[in-house]
Tab-separated table of C-alpha atoms in Angstrom:
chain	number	residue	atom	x	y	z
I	346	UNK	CA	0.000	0.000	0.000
I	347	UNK	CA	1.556	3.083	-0.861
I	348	UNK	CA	1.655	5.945	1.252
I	349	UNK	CA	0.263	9.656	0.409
I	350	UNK	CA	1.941	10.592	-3.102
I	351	UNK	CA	2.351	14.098	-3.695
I	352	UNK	CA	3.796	15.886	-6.788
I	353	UNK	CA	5.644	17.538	-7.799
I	354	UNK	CA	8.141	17.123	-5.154
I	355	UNK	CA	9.551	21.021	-5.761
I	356	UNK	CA	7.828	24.000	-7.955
I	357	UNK	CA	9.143	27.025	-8.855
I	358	UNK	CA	6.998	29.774	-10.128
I	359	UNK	CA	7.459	33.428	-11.704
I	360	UNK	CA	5.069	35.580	-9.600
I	361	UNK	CA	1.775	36.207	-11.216
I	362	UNK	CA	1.739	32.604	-12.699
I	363	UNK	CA	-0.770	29.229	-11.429
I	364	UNK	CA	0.914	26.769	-8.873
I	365	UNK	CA	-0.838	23.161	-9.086
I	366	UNK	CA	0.050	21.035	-6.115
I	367	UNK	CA	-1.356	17.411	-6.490
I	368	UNK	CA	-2.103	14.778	-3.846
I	369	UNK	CA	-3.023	10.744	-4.484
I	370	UNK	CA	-4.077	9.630	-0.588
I	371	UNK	CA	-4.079	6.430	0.496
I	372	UNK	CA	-5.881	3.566	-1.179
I	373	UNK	CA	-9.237	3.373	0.961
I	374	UNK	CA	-8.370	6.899	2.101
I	375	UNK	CA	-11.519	9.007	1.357
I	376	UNK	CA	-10.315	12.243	3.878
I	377	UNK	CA	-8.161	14.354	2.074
I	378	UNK	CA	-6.097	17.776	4.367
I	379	UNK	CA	-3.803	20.247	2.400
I	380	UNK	CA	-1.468	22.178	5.294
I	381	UNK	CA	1.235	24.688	4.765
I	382	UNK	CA	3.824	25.407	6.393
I	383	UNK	CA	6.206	28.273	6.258
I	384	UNK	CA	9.647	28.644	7.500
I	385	UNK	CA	10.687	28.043	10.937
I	386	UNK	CA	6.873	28.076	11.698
I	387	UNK	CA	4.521	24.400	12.505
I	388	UNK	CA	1.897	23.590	9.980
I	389	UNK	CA	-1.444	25.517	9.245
I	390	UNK	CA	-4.600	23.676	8.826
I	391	UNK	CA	-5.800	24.890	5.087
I	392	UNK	CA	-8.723	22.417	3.816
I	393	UNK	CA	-10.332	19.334	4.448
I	394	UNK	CA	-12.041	17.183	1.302
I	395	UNK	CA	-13.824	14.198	0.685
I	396	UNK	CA	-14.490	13.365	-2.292
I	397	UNK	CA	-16.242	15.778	-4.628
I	398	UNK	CA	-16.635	18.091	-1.332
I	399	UNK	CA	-15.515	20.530	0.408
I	400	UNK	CA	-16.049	19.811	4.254
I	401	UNK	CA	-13.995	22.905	6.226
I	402	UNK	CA	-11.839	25.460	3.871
I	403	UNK	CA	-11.354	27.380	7.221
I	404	UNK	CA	-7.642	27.838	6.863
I	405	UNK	CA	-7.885	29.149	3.312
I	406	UNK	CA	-7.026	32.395	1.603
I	407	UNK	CA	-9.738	34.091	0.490
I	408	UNK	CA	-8.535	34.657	-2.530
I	409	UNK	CA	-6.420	32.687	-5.076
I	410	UNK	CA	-6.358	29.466	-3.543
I	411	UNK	CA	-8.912	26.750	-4.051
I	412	UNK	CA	-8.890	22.985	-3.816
I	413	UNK	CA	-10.659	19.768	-5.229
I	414	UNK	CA	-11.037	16.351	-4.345
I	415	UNK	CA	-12.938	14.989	-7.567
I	416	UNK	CA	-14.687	11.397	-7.610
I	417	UNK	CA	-11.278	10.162	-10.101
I	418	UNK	CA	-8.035	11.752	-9.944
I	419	UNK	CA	-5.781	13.220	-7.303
I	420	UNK	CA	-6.951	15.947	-4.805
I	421	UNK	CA	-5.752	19.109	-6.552
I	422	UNK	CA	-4.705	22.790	-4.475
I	423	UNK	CA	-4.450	25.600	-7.032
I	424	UNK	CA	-3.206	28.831	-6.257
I	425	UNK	CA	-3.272	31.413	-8.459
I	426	UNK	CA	-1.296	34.384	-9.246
I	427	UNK	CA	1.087	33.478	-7.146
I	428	UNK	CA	3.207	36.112	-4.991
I	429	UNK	CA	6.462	35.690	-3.302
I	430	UNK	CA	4.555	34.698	0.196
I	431	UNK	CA	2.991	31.645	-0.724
I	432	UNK	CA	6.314	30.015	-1.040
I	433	UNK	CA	6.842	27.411	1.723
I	434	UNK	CA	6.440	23.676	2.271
I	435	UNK	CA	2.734	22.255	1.255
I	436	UNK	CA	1.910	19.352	2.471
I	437	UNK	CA	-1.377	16.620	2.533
I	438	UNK	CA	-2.503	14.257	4.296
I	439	UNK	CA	-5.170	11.235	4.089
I	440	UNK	CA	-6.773	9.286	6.528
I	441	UNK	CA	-9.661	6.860	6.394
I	442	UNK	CA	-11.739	7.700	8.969
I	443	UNK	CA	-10.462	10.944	10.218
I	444	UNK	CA	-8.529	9.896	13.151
I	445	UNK	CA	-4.555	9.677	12.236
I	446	UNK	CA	-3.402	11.716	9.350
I	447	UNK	CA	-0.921	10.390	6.856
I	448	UNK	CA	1.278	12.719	5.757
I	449	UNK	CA	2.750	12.984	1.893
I	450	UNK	CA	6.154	14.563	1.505
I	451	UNK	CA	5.154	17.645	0.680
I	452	UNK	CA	5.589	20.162	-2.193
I	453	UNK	CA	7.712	22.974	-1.962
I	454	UNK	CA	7.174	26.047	-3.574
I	455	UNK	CA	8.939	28.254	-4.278
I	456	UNK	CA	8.251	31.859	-6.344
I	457	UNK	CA	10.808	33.712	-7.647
D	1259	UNK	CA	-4.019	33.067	18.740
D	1260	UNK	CA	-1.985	29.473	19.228
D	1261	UNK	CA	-4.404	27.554	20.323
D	1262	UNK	CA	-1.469	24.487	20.564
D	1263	UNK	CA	1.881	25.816	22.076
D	1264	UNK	CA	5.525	23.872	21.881
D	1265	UNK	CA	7.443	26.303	24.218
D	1266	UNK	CA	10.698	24.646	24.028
D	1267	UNK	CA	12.066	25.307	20.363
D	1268	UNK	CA	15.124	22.907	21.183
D	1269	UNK	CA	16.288	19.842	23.281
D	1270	UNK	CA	19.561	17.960	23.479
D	1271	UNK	CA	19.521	14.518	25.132
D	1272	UNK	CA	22.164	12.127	25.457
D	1273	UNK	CA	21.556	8.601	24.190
D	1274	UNK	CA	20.308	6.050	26.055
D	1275	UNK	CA	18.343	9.004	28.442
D	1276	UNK	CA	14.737	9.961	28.530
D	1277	UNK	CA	13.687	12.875	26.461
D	1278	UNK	CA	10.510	14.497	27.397
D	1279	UNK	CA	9.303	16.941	25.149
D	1280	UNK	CA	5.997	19.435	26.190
D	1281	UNK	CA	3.102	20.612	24.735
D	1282	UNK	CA	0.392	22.843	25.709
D	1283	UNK	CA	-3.279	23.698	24.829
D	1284	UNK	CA	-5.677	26.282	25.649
D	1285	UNK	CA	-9.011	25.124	23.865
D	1286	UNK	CA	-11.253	23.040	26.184
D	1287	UNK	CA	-13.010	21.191	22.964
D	1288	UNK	CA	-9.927	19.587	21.778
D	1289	UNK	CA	-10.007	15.650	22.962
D	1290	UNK	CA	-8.066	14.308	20.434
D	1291	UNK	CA	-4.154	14.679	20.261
D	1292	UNK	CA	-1.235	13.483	18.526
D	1293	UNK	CA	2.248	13.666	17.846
D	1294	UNK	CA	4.365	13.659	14.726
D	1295	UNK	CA	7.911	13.218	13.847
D	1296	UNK	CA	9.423	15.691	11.102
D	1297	UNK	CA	12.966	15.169	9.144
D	1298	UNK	CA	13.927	17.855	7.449
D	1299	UNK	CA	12.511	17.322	3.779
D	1300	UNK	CA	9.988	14.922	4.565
D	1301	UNK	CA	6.409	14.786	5.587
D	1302	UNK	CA	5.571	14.277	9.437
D	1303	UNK	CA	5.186	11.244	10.484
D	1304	UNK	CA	2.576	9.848	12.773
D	1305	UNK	CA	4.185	8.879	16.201
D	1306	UNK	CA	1.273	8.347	18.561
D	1307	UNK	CA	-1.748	9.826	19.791
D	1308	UNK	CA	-4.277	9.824	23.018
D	1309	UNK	CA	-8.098	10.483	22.972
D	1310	UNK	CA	-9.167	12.414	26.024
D	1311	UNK	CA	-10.916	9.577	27.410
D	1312	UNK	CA	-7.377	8.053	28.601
D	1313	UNK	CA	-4.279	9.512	30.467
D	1314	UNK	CA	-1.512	7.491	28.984
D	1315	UNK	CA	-0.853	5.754	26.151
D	1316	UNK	CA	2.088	3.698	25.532
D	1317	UNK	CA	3.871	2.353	22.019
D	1318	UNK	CA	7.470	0.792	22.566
D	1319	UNK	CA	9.617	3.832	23.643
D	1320	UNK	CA	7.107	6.354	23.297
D	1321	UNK	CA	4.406	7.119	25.839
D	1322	UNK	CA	1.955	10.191	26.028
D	1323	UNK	CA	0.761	11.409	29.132
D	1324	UNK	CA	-2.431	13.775	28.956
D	1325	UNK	CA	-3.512	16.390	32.015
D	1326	UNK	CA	-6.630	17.619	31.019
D	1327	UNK	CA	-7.208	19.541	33.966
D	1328	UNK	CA	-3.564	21.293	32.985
D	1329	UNK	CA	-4.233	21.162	29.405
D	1330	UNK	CA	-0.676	19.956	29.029
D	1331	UNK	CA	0.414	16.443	27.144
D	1332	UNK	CA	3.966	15.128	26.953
D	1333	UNK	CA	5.762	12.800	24.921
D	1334	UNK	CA	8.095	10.411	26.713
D	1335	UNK	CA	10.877	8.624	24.667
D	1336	UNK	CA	12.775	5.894	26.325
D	1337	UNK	CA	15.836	5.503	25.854
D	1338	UNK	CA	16.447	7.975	22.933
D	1339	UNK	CA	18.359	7.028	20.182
D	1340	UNK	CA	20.345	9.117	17.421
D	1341	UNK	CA	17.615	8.219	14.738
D	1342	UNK	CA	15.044	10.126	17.196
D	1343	UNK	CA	16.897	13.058	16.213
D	1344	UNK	CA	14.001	15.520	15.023
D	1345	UNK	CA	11.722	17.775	14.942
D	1346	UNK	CA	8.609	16.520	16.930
D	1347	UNK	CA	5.078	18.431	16.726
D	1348	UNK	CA	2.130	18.071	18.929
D	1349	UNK	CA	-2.012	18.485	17.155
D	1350	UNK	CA	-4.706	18.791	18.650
D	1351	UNK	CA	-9.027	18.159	17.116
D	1352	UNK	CA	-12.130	18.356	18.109
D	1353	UNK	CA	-13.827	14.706	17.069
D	1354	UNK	CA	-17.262	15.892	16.486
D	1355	UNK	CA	-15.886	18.828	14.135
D	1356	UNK	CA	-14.253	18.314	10.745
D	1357	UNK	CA	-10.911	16.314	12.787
D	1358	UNK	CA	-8.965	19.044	11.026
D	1359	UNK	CA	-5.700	19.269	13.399
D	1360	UNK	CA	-3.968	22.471	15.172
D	1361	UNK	CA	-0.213	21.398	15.295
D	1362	UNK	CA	2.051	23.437	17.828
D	1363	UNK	CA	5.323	24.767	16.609
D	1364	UNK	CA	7.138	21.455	17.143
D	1365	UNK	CA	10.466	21.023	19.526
D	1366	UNK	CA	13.973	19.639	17.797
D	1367	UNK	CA	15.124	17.098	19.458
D	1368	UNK	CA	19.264	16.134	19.502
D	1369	UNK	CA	19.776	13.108	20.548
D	1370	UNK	CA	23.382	13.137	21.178
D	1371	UNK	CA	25.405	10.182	20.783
């Protein structure tokens, strides 16, 4: 069973351009978290999924950042128009019954 | 407003010792915690955790110790080892919410050989 994939590993953007952050969970995994973390700094709750819903976006920007958990395919976190702040250390986690977390490895980005 | 707090940023133990690391909470709904294990680079991985129902919980060298009426939870590992060498973050949830998790700063461990 693999554990949560995530990918790409490292992005780099030009400000002002889309950052797509994917995230496979678990197999049987149906809760999906995006987190962020910046430097020096723990990790901030962003989103919480199941499939084809959103369940708490709480931790979200209100702007430029949204996220999807379609019925196929990876959980997605888009961010657009991206700005020299939103560069730090994304990562997701899965879990099937929203107890422990599983963490992915994280993707960091990184806008120049 | 850190609703999970990791006071110690740092903490050098020598192998073979105890290493207790500390974590404090201020929201009363929380009755779900847990602790993860970060290497620089890699995603955090899940350690151990303790529903609010209990006061311990023990996994080979690592125990955690809840005091609700403190609102404090520790990690015991014993003995520490070089590979413990980390950093180590405590979440919190709230079980009848959305389970989404409030992770404190996290405390690097040394483990010194």
């Amino acid at each position: 069973n693999a554990g949560v994939m995530q990918n790409p590993r490292h992005l780099v953007r030009r400000r002002g351009q889309e950052a797509r952050l994917r995230c496979s969970p678990m197999k049987g995994h149906s809760h999906v978290y995006w987190y962020r973390q910046l430097p020096e700094e723990g990790l901030k709750f962003m989103v919480y999924l199941q499939k084809e819903n959103i369940i708490d976006e709480s931790g979200m920007p209100k702007e430029r950042f949204s996220a999807e958990f379609p019925k196929e395919g990876p959980s997605i976190l888009r961010i657009q128009q991206v700005v020299r702040g939103d560069s730090a250390a994304y990562f997701c986690a899965s879990s099937p019954t929203a107890t422990e977390a599983f963490f992915g490895q994280g993707t960091r980005l990184t806008v120049v | 407003d850190q609703q999970v707090k990791q006071n110690s940023p740092s903490l050098s133990v020598q192998e073979g010792r105890i290493s207790i690391l500390n974590c404090d909470y201020t929201n009363s709904m929380f009755d779900y915690f847990l602790w993860y294990k970060k290497y620089p680079a890699e995603g955090p991985t899940f350690l151990i955790s303790i529903s609010s129902i209990k006061d311990k919980n023990e996994d080979g060298r690592f125990t955690v110790f809840l005091n609700k009426s403190a609102k404090h939870l520790s990690l015991h590992i014993v003995p520490s080892q070089p590979g413990d060498s980390a950093v180590y973050f405590c979440a919190a949830s709230v079980t009848s919410g959305t389970y989404k998790y409030i992770f404190g700063t996290g405390t690097r461990l040394k483990v010194l050989a």
